[in-house]
One Martini backbone bead per residue (centre of mass of N, CA, C, O) as a GRO file, in nm:
protein
  437
    1MET     BB    1   2.492  -0.106   0.300
    2ARG     BB    2   2.215  -0.297   0.453
    3ARG     BB    3   2.000  -0.512   0.273
    4LEU     BB    4   1.659  -0.532   0.353
    5GLY     BB    5   1.421  -0.498   0.197
    6THR     BB    6   1.089  -0.597   0.283
    7GLY     BB    7   0.902  -0.416   0.575
    8ILE     BB    8   0.728  -0.437   0.871
    9GLY     BB    9   0.560  -0.347   1.149
   10TRP     BB   10   0.576  -0.512   1.466
   11ARG     BB   11   0.273  -0.629   1.614
   12PRO     BB   12   0.051  -0.794   1.828
   13GLU     BB   13  -0.184  -0.742   1.652
   14ILE     BB   14  -0.010  -0.887   1.366
   15ALA     BB   15   0.221  -1.105   1.443
   16GLU     BB   16   0.122  -1.343   1.293
   17ALA     BB   17   0.086  -1.255   1.007
   18VAL     BB   18   0.362  -1.167   0.947
   19GLU     BB   19   0.457  -1.459   0.945
   20ARG     BB   20   0.265  -1.535   0.679
   21MET     BB   21   0.397  -1.354   0.550
   22PRO     BB   22   0.491  -1.301   0.182
   23GLY     BB   23   0.813  -1.102   0.125
   24ILE     BB   24   0.968  -1.078   0.471
   25ASP     BB   25   1.283  -0.946   0.530
   26TRP     BB   26   1.176  -0.765   0.778
   27VAL     BB   27   1.183  -0.588   1.113
   28GLU     BB   28   0.992  -0.341   1.303
   29VAL     BB   29   1.001  -0.251   1.636
   30VAL     BB   30   0.922  -0.110   1.948
   31ALA     BB   31   1.182  -0.075   2.205
   32GLU     BB   32   0.974   0.037   2.447
   33ASN     BB   33   0.780  -0.280   2.380
   34VAL     BB   34   1.064  -0.423   2.493
   35CYS     BB   35   1.217  -0.739   2.612
   36PRO     BB   36   1.542  -0.850   2.640
   37GLY     BB   37   1.411  -1.104   2.845
   38HIS     BB   38   1.116  -1.104   2.692
   39LEU     BB   39   1.062  -1.221   2.385
   40PRO     BB   40   0.796  -1.259   2.158
   41ALA     BB   41   0.790  -1.527   1.979
   42SER     BB   42   0.758  -1.429   1.741
   43LEU     BB   43   1.065  -1.286   1.726
   44LEU     BB   44   1.191  -1.520   1.753
   45ARG     BB   45   1.099  -1.707   1.524
   46LEU     BB   46   1.196  -1.499   1.306
   47ARG     BB   47   1.491  -1.497   1.354
   48GLU     BB   48   1.544  -1.818   1.306
   49ARG     BB   49   1.440  -1.690   0.979
   50GLY     BB   50   1.611  -1.476   0.914
   51VAL     BB   51   1.486  -1.220   1.037
   52THR     BB   52   1.517  -0.880   1.068
   53VAL     BB   53   1.585  -0.669   1.366
   54ILE     BB   54   1.431  -0.335   1.486
   55PRO     BB   55   1.475  -0.048   1.689
   56HIS     BB   56   1.272   0.158   1.772
   57GLY     BB   57   1.275   0.485   1.881
   58VAL     BB   58   1.076   0.747   2.077
   59SER     BB   59   1.208   0.891   2.355
   60LEU     BB   60   1.494   1.022   2.371
   61GLY     BB   61   1.524   1.346   2.252
   62LEU     BB   62   1.790   1.444   2.022
   63GLY     BB   63   1.590   1.760   2.052
   64GLY     BB   64   1.689   1.836   2.262
   65ALA     BB   65   1.832   2.020   2.501
   66ASP     BB   66   1.947   1.748   2.651
   67ARG     BB   67   2.107   1.518   2.708
   68PRO     BB   68   2.128   1.233   2.700
   69ASP     BB   69   2.007   0.907   2.880
   70GLU     BB   70   2.185   0.695   2.957
   71ALA     BB   71   1.918   0.473   3.045
   72ARG     BB   72   1.805   0.518   2.738
   73LEU     BB   73   2.115   0.380   2.591
   74THR     BB   74   2.102   0.131   2.714
   75ALA     BB   75   1.867  -0.007   2.662
   76LEU     BB   76   1.861   0.008   2.357
   77ALA     BB   77   2.167  -0.173   2.316
   78GLU     BB   78   1.987  -0.401   2.466
   79ARG     BB   79   1.840  -0.467   2.247
   80ALA     BB   80   2.023  -0.424   2.001
   81GLU     BB   81   2.136  -0.763   2.106
   82ALA     BB   82   1.934  -0.906   2.152
   83LEU     BB   83   1.836  -0.922   1.821
   84GLY     BB   84   2.085  -0.854   1.649
   85SER     BB   85   2.119  -0.624   1.500
   86PRO     BB   86   2.235  -0.357   1.278
   87LEU     BB   87   2.055  -0.124   1.366
   88VAL     BB   88   1.943   0.192   1.509
   89THR     BB   89   1.615   0.410   1.585
   90GLU     BB   90   1.508   0.728   1.549
   91HIS     BB   91   1.412   1.095   1.583
   92ILE     BB   92   1.387   1.376   1.494
   93ALA     BB   93   1.359   1.531   1.845
   94PHE     BB   94   1.127   1.641   2.105
   95VAL     BB   95   0.961   1.544   2.412
   96ARG     BB   96   1.115   1.740   2.622
   97ALA     BB   97   1.073   1.981   2.862
   98GLY     BB   98   1.313   2.144   3.082
   99GLY     BB   99   1.421   2.148   3.457
  100PRO     BB  100   1.750   2.294   3.495
  101LEU     BB  101   1.731   2.474   3.213
  102THR     BB  102   1.491   2.608   3.352
  103ALA     BB  103   1.371   2.603   3.586
  104SER     BB  104   1.193   2.345   3.613
  105HIS     BB  105   0.972   2.178   3.507
  106CYS     BB  106   0.938   1.904   3.371
  107LEU     BB  107   0.803   1.774   3.020
  108GLU     BB  108   0.559   1.582   2.846
  109ALA     BB  109   0.441   1.503   2.565
  110GLY     BB  110   0.417   1.168   2.409
  111HIS     BB  111   0.548   1.256   2.165
  112LEU     BB  112   0.668   1.398   1.852
  113LEU     BB  113   0.885   1.684   1.828
  114PRO     BB  114   0.982   1.934   1.658
  115VAL     BB  115   1.256   2.113   1.560
  116PRO     BB  116   1.427   2.349   1.493
  117ARG     BB  117   1.654   2.496   1.202
  118THR     BB  118   1.843   2.577   1.356
  119ARG     BB  119   2.152   2.600   1.440
  120ASP     BB  120   2.156   2.575   1.790
  121ALA     BB  121   2.000   2.274   1.699
  122LEU     BB  122   2.215   2.156   1.536
  123ASP     BB  123   2.450   2.155   1.753
  124VAL     BB  124   2.325   1.986   1.951
  125LEU     BB  125   2.246   1.732   1.796
  126CYS     BB  126   2.498   1.671   1.743
  127GLU     BB  127   2.591   1.623   2.029
  128ASN     BB  128   2.358   1.388   2.069
  129VAL     BB  129   2.444   1.197   1.878
  130ARG     BB  130   2.741   1.194   1.954
  131ILE     BB  131   2.674   0.989   2.190
  132ALA     BB  132   2.484   0.761   2.118
  133GLN     BB  133   2.693   0.640   1.935
  134ASP     BB  134   2.923   0.583   2.169
  135ALA     BB  135   2.691   0.375   2.308
  136LEU     BB  136   2.628   0.225   2.069
  137PRO     BB  137   2.678  -0.080   1.924
  138VAL     BB  138   2.526   0.075   1.645
  139PRO     BB  139   2.440   0.178   1.398
  140LEU     BB  140   2.264   0.509   1.350
  141ALA     BB  141   1.931   0.608   1.262
  142LEU     BB  142   1.743   0.919   1.137
  143GLU     BB  143   1.396   1.078   1.154
  144ASN     BB  144   1.192   1.195   1.023
  145ILE     BB  145   0.932   1.414   1.080
  146ALA     BB  146   0.623   1.498   1.147
  147ALA     BB  147   0.407   1.848   1.135
  148LEU     BB  148   0.174   2.071   1.239
  149PHE     BB  149   0.422   2.326   1.336
  150SER     BB  150   0.608   2.625   1.269
  151TRP     BB  151   0.889   2.759   1.316
  152PRO     BB  152   1.026   3.081   1.376
  153GLY     BB  153   1.329   3.153   1.218
  154GLU     BB  154   1.456   2.942   1.017
  155GLU     BB  155   1.760   2.904   0.887
  156LEU     BB  156   1.647   2.594   0.717
  157THR     BB  157   1.596   2.335   0.546
  158GLU     BB  158   1.565   2.009   0.584
  159GLY     BB  159   1.771   1.939   0.376
  160GLN     BB  160   2.022   2.083   0.544
  161PHE     BB  161   2.004   1.980   0.781
  162LEU     BB  162   2.000   1.672   0.677
  163SER     BB  163   2.280   1.732   0.558
  164GLU     BB  164   2.457   1.873   0.805
  165LEU     BB  165   2.457   1.605   0.979
  166VAL     BB  166   2.595   1.403   0.839
  167GLU     BB  167   2.841   1.552   0.799
  168ARG     BB  168   2.900   1.578   1.098
  169THR     BB  169   2.833   1.263   1.183
  170GLY     BB  170   2.781   1.007   1.021
  171VAL     BB  171   2.489   0.935   1.009
  172ARG     BB  172   2.180   0.807   0.952
  173LEU     BB  173   1.856   0.758   0.729
  174LEU     BB  174   1.514   0.756   0.802
  175ILE     BB  175   1.309   0.816   0.533
  176ASP     BB  176   0.980   0.966   0.572
  177VAL     BB  177   0.754   1.000   0.306
  178ALA     BB  178   0.514   1.023   0.481
  179ASN     BB  179   0.660   1.334   0.621
  180LEU     BB  180   0.664   1.467   0.358
  181HIS     BB  181   0.359   1.507   0.308
  182THR     BB  182   0.280   1.651   0.524
  183ASN     BB  183   0.484   1.904   0.511
  184HIS     BB  184   0.366   1.984   0.246
  185VAL     BB  185   0.100   2.055   0.353
  186ASN     BB  186   0.137   2.212   0.693
  187ARG     BB  187   0.415   2.353   0.561
  188GLY     BB  188   0.494   2.362   0.201
  189GLU     BB  189   0.676   2.109   0.138
  190ASP     BB  190   0.878   2.051  -0.084
  191PRO     BB  191   0.958   1.705  -0.140
  192ALA     BB  192   1.192   1.713  -0.335
  193GLU     BB  193   1.380   1.916  -0.227
  194ALA     BB  194   1.466   1.766  -0.017
  195LEU     BB  195   1.503   1.501  -0.172
  196ALA     BB  196   1.811   1.688  -0.317
  197ALA     BB  197   1.933   1.743  -0.049
  198LEU     BB  198   1.953   1.473  -0.012
  199PRO     BB  199   2.238   1.229   0.157
  200VAL     BB  200   2.146   0.935   0.013
  201GLU     BB  201   2.426   0.738   0.119
  202ALA     BB  202   2.279   0.771   0.430
  203ILE     BB  203   2.027   0.575   0.374
  204ALA     BB  204   1.847   0.276   0.541
  205TYR     BB  205   1.582   0.378   0.524
  206VAL     BB  206   1.198   0.344   0.484
  207HIS     BB  207   0.938   0.458   0.504
  208VAL     BB  208   0.544   0.433   0.523
  209ALA     BB  209   0.228   0.544   0.521
  210GLY     BB  210  -0.079   0.701   0.675
  211GLY     BB  211  -0.362   0.921   0.670
  212PHE     BB  212  -0.535   1.201   0.725
  213GLU     BB  213  -0.736   1.445   0.642
  214ARG     BB  214  -0.837   1.792   0.839
  215ASP     BB  215  -0.905   2.107   0.701
  216GLY     BB  216  -0.558   2.080   0.604
  217VAL     BB  217  -0.474   1.890   0.784
  218TRP     BB  218  -0.193   1.605   0.838
  219HIS     BB  219  -0.264   1.356   0.960
  220ASP     BB  220   0.007   1.053   1.083
  221SER     BB  221  -0.162   0.814   1.173
  222HIS     BB  222  -0.063   0.467   1.104
  223ALA     BB  223  -0.429   0.402   1.033
  224HIS     BB  224  -0.429   0.465   0.725
  225PRO     BB  225  -0.369   0.398   0.425
  226VAL     BB  226  -0.189   0.456   0.138
  227PRO     BB  227  -0.130   0.770  -0.022
  228ARG     BB  228  -0.084   0.860  -0.390
  229PRO     BB  229   0.172   1.089  -0.284
  230VAL     BB  230   0.345   0.861  -0.112
  231LEU     BB  231   0.442   0.683  -0.334
  232ASP     BB  232   0.513   0.888  -0.510
  233ILE     BB  233   0.806   0.990  -0.352
  234LEU     BB  234   0.910   0.690  -0.333
  235THR     BB  235   0.946   0.707  -0.633
  236ASP     BB  236   1.162   0.962  -0.635
  237LEU     BB  237   1.356   0.802  -0.459
  238ALA     BB  238   1.396   0.556  -0.640
  239SER     BB  239   1.531   0.731  -0.869
  240ARG     BB  240   1.759   0.823  -0.731
  241THR     BB  241   1.783   0.570  -0.525
  242ALA     BB  242   1.846   0.302  -0.382
  243PRO     BB  243   1.702   0.139  -0.124
  244PRO     BB  244   1.766  -0.100   0.094
  245GLY     BB  245   1.455  -0.012   0.254
  246VAL     BB  246   1.099  -0.090   0.301
  247LEU     BB  247   0.821   0.037   0.521
  248LEU     BB  248   0.553  -0.051   0.724
  249GLU     BB  249   0.326   0.120   0.883
  250ARG     BB  250   0.130   0.004   1.169
  251ASP     BB  251  -0.079   0.087   1.436
  252GLU     BB  252  -0.389   0.093   1.371
  253ASN     BB  253  -0.672  -0.059   1.225
  254PHE     BB  254  -0.645  -0.365   1.151
  255PRO     BB  255  -0.668  -0.497   0.910
  256GLU     BB  256  -0.652  -0.714   0.661
  257PRO     BB  257  -0.362  -0.920   0.535
  258VAL     BB  258  -0.418  -0.840   0.294
  259GLU     BB  259  -0.427  -0.562   0.258
  260LEU     BB  260  -0.132  -0.542   0.408
  261GLU     BB  261  -0.014  -0.723   0.125
  262ARG     BB  262  -0.092  -0.499  -0.125
  263GLU     BB  263   0.066  -0.300  -0.031
  264LEU     BB  264   0.309  -0.413  -0.031
  265THR     BB  265   0.280  -0.444  -0.341
  266MET     BB  266   0.267  -0.100  -0.401
  267ILE     BB  267   0.567  -0.045  -0.260
  268ARG     BB  268   0.701  -0.253  -0.521
  269ASP     BB  269   0.537  -0.062  -0.687
  270ALA     BB  270   0.709   0.183  -0.672
  271VAL     BB  271   1.022   0.146  -0.687
  272ALA     BB  272   1.025   0.018  -0.866
  273ALA     BB  273   0.955   0.280  -1.087
  274GLY     BB  274   1.202   0.405  -1.038
  275ARG     BB  275   1.408   0.250  -1.146
  276THR     BB  276   1.283   0.324  -1.425
  277ARG     BB  277   1.340   0.549  -1.462
  278ALA     BB  278   1.638   0.580  -1.395
  279ALA     BB  279   1.699   0.358  -1.642
  280GLY     BB  280   1.584   0.589  -1.839
  281GLY     BB  281   1.708   0.854  -1.797
  282THR     BB  282   1.438   1.081  -1.570
  283GLY     BB  283   1.553   1.113  -1.318
  284THR     BB  284   1.637   1.391  -1.048
  285GLY     BB  285   1.869   1.225  -0.911
  286ALA     BB  286   2.083   1.185  -0.622
  287GLY     BB  287   2.132   1.376  -0.458
  288GLY     BB  288   2.279   1.563  -0.210
  289GLY     BB  289   2.580   1.598  -0.038
  290PRO     BB  290   2.782   1.411   0.098
  291ALA     BB  291   3.019   1.175   0.090
  292ASP     BB  292   3.201   0.908   0.230
  293GLY     BB  293   3.343   0.919   0.509
  294GLY     BB  294   3.428   1.170   0.666
  295VAL     BB  295   3.384   1.364   0.981
  296ALA     BB  296   3.312   1.671   1.111
  297ALA     BB  297   3.416   1.779   1.380
  298PRO     BB  298   3.223   1.966   1.606
  299ALA     BB  299   3.192   2.229   1.767
  300ARG     BB  300   3.141   2.257   2.114
  301PRO     BB  301   2.837   2.374   2.206
  302ALA     BB  302   2.729   2.619   2.372
  303VAL     BB  303   2.580   2.629   2.653
  304ARG     BB  304   2.331   2.850   2.530
  305ALA     BB  305   2.217   2.680   2.348
  306ARG     BB  306   2.083   2.503   2.528
  307GLU     BB  307   1.931   2.755   2.700
  308ARG     BB  308   1.801   2.865   2.423
  309LEU     BB  309   1.641   2.638   2.365
  310ALA     BB  310   1.490   2.534   2.619
  311VAL     BB  311   1.350   2.810   2.637
  312ALA     BB  312   1.171   2.741   2.369
  313GLN     BB  313   1.076   2.463   2.424
  314ALA     BB  314   0.924   2.464   2.696
  315ALA     BB  315   0.695   2.693   2.570
  316VAL     BB  316   0.593   2.492   2.358
  317LEU     BB  317   0.511   2.331   2.556
  318SER     BB  318   0.357   2.453   2.789
  319ALA     BB  319   0.112   2.513   2.562
  320LEU     BB  320   0.004   2.230   2.496
  321VAL     BB  321  -0.032   2.102   2.786
  322ALA     BB  322  -0.082   2.376   3.016
  323GLY     BB  323  -0.201   2.647   2.883
  324THR     BB  324   0.024   2.874   2.788
  325PRO     BB  325   0.090   3.099   2.634
  326VAL     BB  326   0.174   3.118   2.286
  327PRO     BB  327   0.468   3.229   2.120
  328GLU     BB  328   0.562   3.369   1.965
  329GLY     BB  329   0.516   3.305   1.594
  330PHE     BB  330   0.290   3.137   1.574
  331ASP     BB  331   0.026   2.911   1.496
  332ARG     BB  332  -0.249   2.891   1.716
  333VAL     BB  333  -0.415   2.674   1.534
  334ARG     BB  334  -0.204   2.465   1.501
  335MET     BB  335  -0.119   2.438   1.816
  336ALA     BB  336  -0.392   2.336   1.897
  337VAL     BB  337  -0.415   2.106   1.733
  338GLN     BB  338  -0.138   1.998   1.884
  339ALA     BB  339  -0.292   1.972   2.154
  340ARG     BB  340  -0.493   1.762   2.084
  341ALA     BB  341  -0.320   1.528   1.966
  342LEU     BB  342  -0.178   1.487   2.268
  343ALA     BB  343  -0.392   1.414   2.422
  344SER     BB  344  -0.566   1.200   2.268
  345LYS     BB  345  -0.243   1.033   2.262
  346ARG     BB  346  -0.306   0.978   2.537
  347ALA     BB  347  -0.590   0.857   2.570
  348ASP     BB  348  -0.494   0.583   2.412
  349VAL     BB  349  -0.212   0.480   2.554
  350VAL     BB  350  -0.342   0.443   2.851
  351ALA     BB  351  -0.594   0.257   2.750
  352LYS     BB  352  -0.324   0.048   2.720
  353VAL     BB  353  -0.139   0.008   2.949
  354ALA     BB  354  -0.484   0.061   3.081
  355PRO     BB  355  -0.782  -0.124   3.011
  356GLU     BB  356  -0.919  -0.087   3.276
  357LEU     BB  357  -1.066   0.201   3.269
  358PRO     BB  358  -1.234   0.181   3.011
  359VAL     BB  359  -1.390  -0.075   3.129
  360ILE     BB  360  -1.535   0.130   3.403
  361LEU     BB  361  -1.579   0.399   3.264
  362GLY     BB  362  -1.667   0.389   2.961
  363ALA     BB  363  -1.815   0.617   2.784
  364GLY     BB  364  -1.645   0.838   2.942
  365TYR     BB  365  -1.325   0.817   2.946
  366ARG     BB  366  -1.264   1.022   2.750
  367ALA     BB  367  -1.339   1.286   2.833
  368ALA     BB  368  -1.211   1.270   3.083
  369PHE     BB  369  -0.927   1.233   3.009
  370LEU     BB  370  -0.914   1.543   2.876
  371ASP     BB  371  -0.965   1.696   3.113
  372TYR     BB  372  -0.739   1.627   3.297
  373ALA     BB  373  -0.495   1.727   3.037
  374ARG     BB  374  -0.609   2.038   3.074
  375VAL     BB  375  -0.447   1.998   3.407
  376ARG     BB  376  -0.231   1.764   3.317
  377PRO     BB  377   0.055   1.734   3.291
  378MET     BB  378   0.307   1.526   3.152
  379SER     BB  379   0.571   1.408   3.411
  380GLY     BB  380   0.605   1.101   3.306
  381GLY     BB  381   0.471   0.759   3.229
  382TYR     BB  382   0.187   0.608   3.103
  383ARG     BB  383   0.191   0.463   3.393
  384ARG     BB  384   0.164   0.761   3.573
  385ASP     BB  385  -0.077   0.863   3.441
  386ALA     BB  386  -0.288   0.651   3.509
  387LEU     BB  387  -0.267   0.730   3.820
  388ASP     BB  388  -0.336   1.036   3.802
  389PHE     BB  389  -0.598   0.992   3.677
  390ALA     BB  390  -0.754   0.779   3.878
  391GLY     BB  391  -0.662   1.017   4.133
  392HIS     BB  392  -0.865   1.252   3.990
  393LEU     BB  393  -1.083   1.144   4.067
  394LEU     BB  394  -1.102   1.020   4.311
  395ALA     BB  395  -1.048   1.339   4.449
  396SER     BB  396  -1.333   1.439   4.318
  397GLY     BB  397  -1.549   1.186   4.275
  398ARG     BB  398  -1.503   0.997   4.077
  399PRO     BB  399  -1.711   0.854   3.995
  400GLU     BB  400  -2.086   0.843   4.015
  401ASP     BB  401  -2.073   0.562   4.036
  402ALA     BB  402  -2.031   0.343   4.249
  403ASP     BB  403  -1.902   0.128   4.164
  404ALA     BB  404  -1.669   0.229   3.942
  405ARG     BB  405  -1.526   0.365   4.198
  406ARG     BB  406  -1.499   0.086   4.327
  407ARG     BB  407  -1.305  -0.014   4.138
  408LEU     BB  408  -1.120   0.239   4.064
  409ARG     BB  409  -0.992   0.182   4.411
  410GLU     BB  410  -0.868  -0.099   4.348
  411TRP     BB  411  -0.700  -0.062   4.077
  412TRP     BB  412  -0.551   0.153   4.209
  413LEU     BB  413  -0.425   0.062   4.496
  414ASP     BB  414  -0.315  -0.220   4.316
  415ARG     BB  415  -0.093  -0.002   4.163
  416ALA     BB  416   0.018   0.191   4.406
  417GLY     BB  417   0.011   0.042   4.702
  418PRO     BB  418   0.088   0.086   5.061
  419ALA     BB  419   0.303   0.373   4.931
  420PRO     BB  420   0.402   0.639   4.893
  421ARG     BB  421   0.408   0.764   4.549
  422PRO     BB  422   0.549   1.035   4.335
  423GLY     BB  423   0.241   1.209   4.237
  424GLY     BB  424   0.178   1.453   4.413
  425ARG     BB  425  -0.136   1.537   4.530
  426VAL     BB  426  -0.344   1.391   4.427
  427ALA     BB  427  -0.203   1.119   4.523
  428ARG     BB  428  -0.210   1.241   4.818
  429VAL     BB  429  -0.507   1.324   4.806
  430ALA     BB  430  -0.623   1.017   4.690
  431ARG     BB  431  -0.556   0.825   4.955
  432ARG     BB  432  -0.731   0.976   5.188
  433LEU     BB  433  -1.001   0.953   5.099
  434LEU     BB  434  -0.960   0.600   5.110
  435ARG     BB  435  -0.891   0.530   5.345
  436ALA     BB  436  -1.133   0.639   5.466
  437ALA     BB  437  -1.372   0.478   5.313
   0.00000   0.00000   0.00000
């Protein structure tokens, strides 16, 4: 694998600081947040300096029951080419469910959800990965995700699941040590056991991030300092193999640049400690998995495997975002935590893509959105969600303040356009009310 060195997640909020940071060898950018024809000037300057830029996708949903969407694959490929990237990365997760395979409406999670570690899910994932690999101009690496809940009846450990995925597809791995810590707290899984089973030669790079614990649940927030247990897992990983690259992720609550630089130093020190341990003969092994070379071509999964996975994922997502009963075997408390986390994520992202809404609604924005999210699952992107939320409020005569309602109506009309767009019954009702106003 190409050596990357030490990197940081590029975000607009810290773009200038990243350009000035010493020792930054590469950056990672959320693929969906950049346009190939209009790359941010900061990224262009970094590229001119020879800093590698890697697009990190969040919306493919390769762990879902459906085959990868061609348009999403094309968009990811375009970003890799525009950035001159040596590889692209995505997640082992599902982000939507329903649709033709279940003869139901498609639901969007708005976030990454864990796939069951079953043979059905692995067969479908392997085929989806091979489809993606054929469509992308550069190698693909997949990230292990953090999970708030477990699937009942799982057949493989995380290490076994990842190892067989690599063996059958040749895909690279993006190992997130913060997610291993999350799964240790939330699912009781031993990070050392997962690392011992990994095909470490397949590791493309490593993510490091912070989070917080509340009521016995670890939340992978990317908004808090990196804790010592996560750094310890990084040291353990570095004692088994020299990771080609290590990257600090931060998405919210950005501290001063000096604090980010301090965390980068801690990350370098953790890697160095692992290499020292390995040199002293106290490393914990090189990990398992297949050697580089031949990739076994998997049999095409039966249509029934996709259908079974589709039904299971649709039932889970519907329980999380539409209030349907929690499927049998799932921890209801953890599912409730996940449901609240998804609604909170929606509120946060809508506030970013439509920053006028929190301004118009003031302190009542979040409560109003969470109330809306309980009855209206997301079926499109976040911009569509923002419009539907505004239409929902207007159709129900809110907000109560006349001036705020006027401003919200003007905002909605400006973005919805003069002609009706697909948006559901609430949007149509809202438009009729607005025309009558």
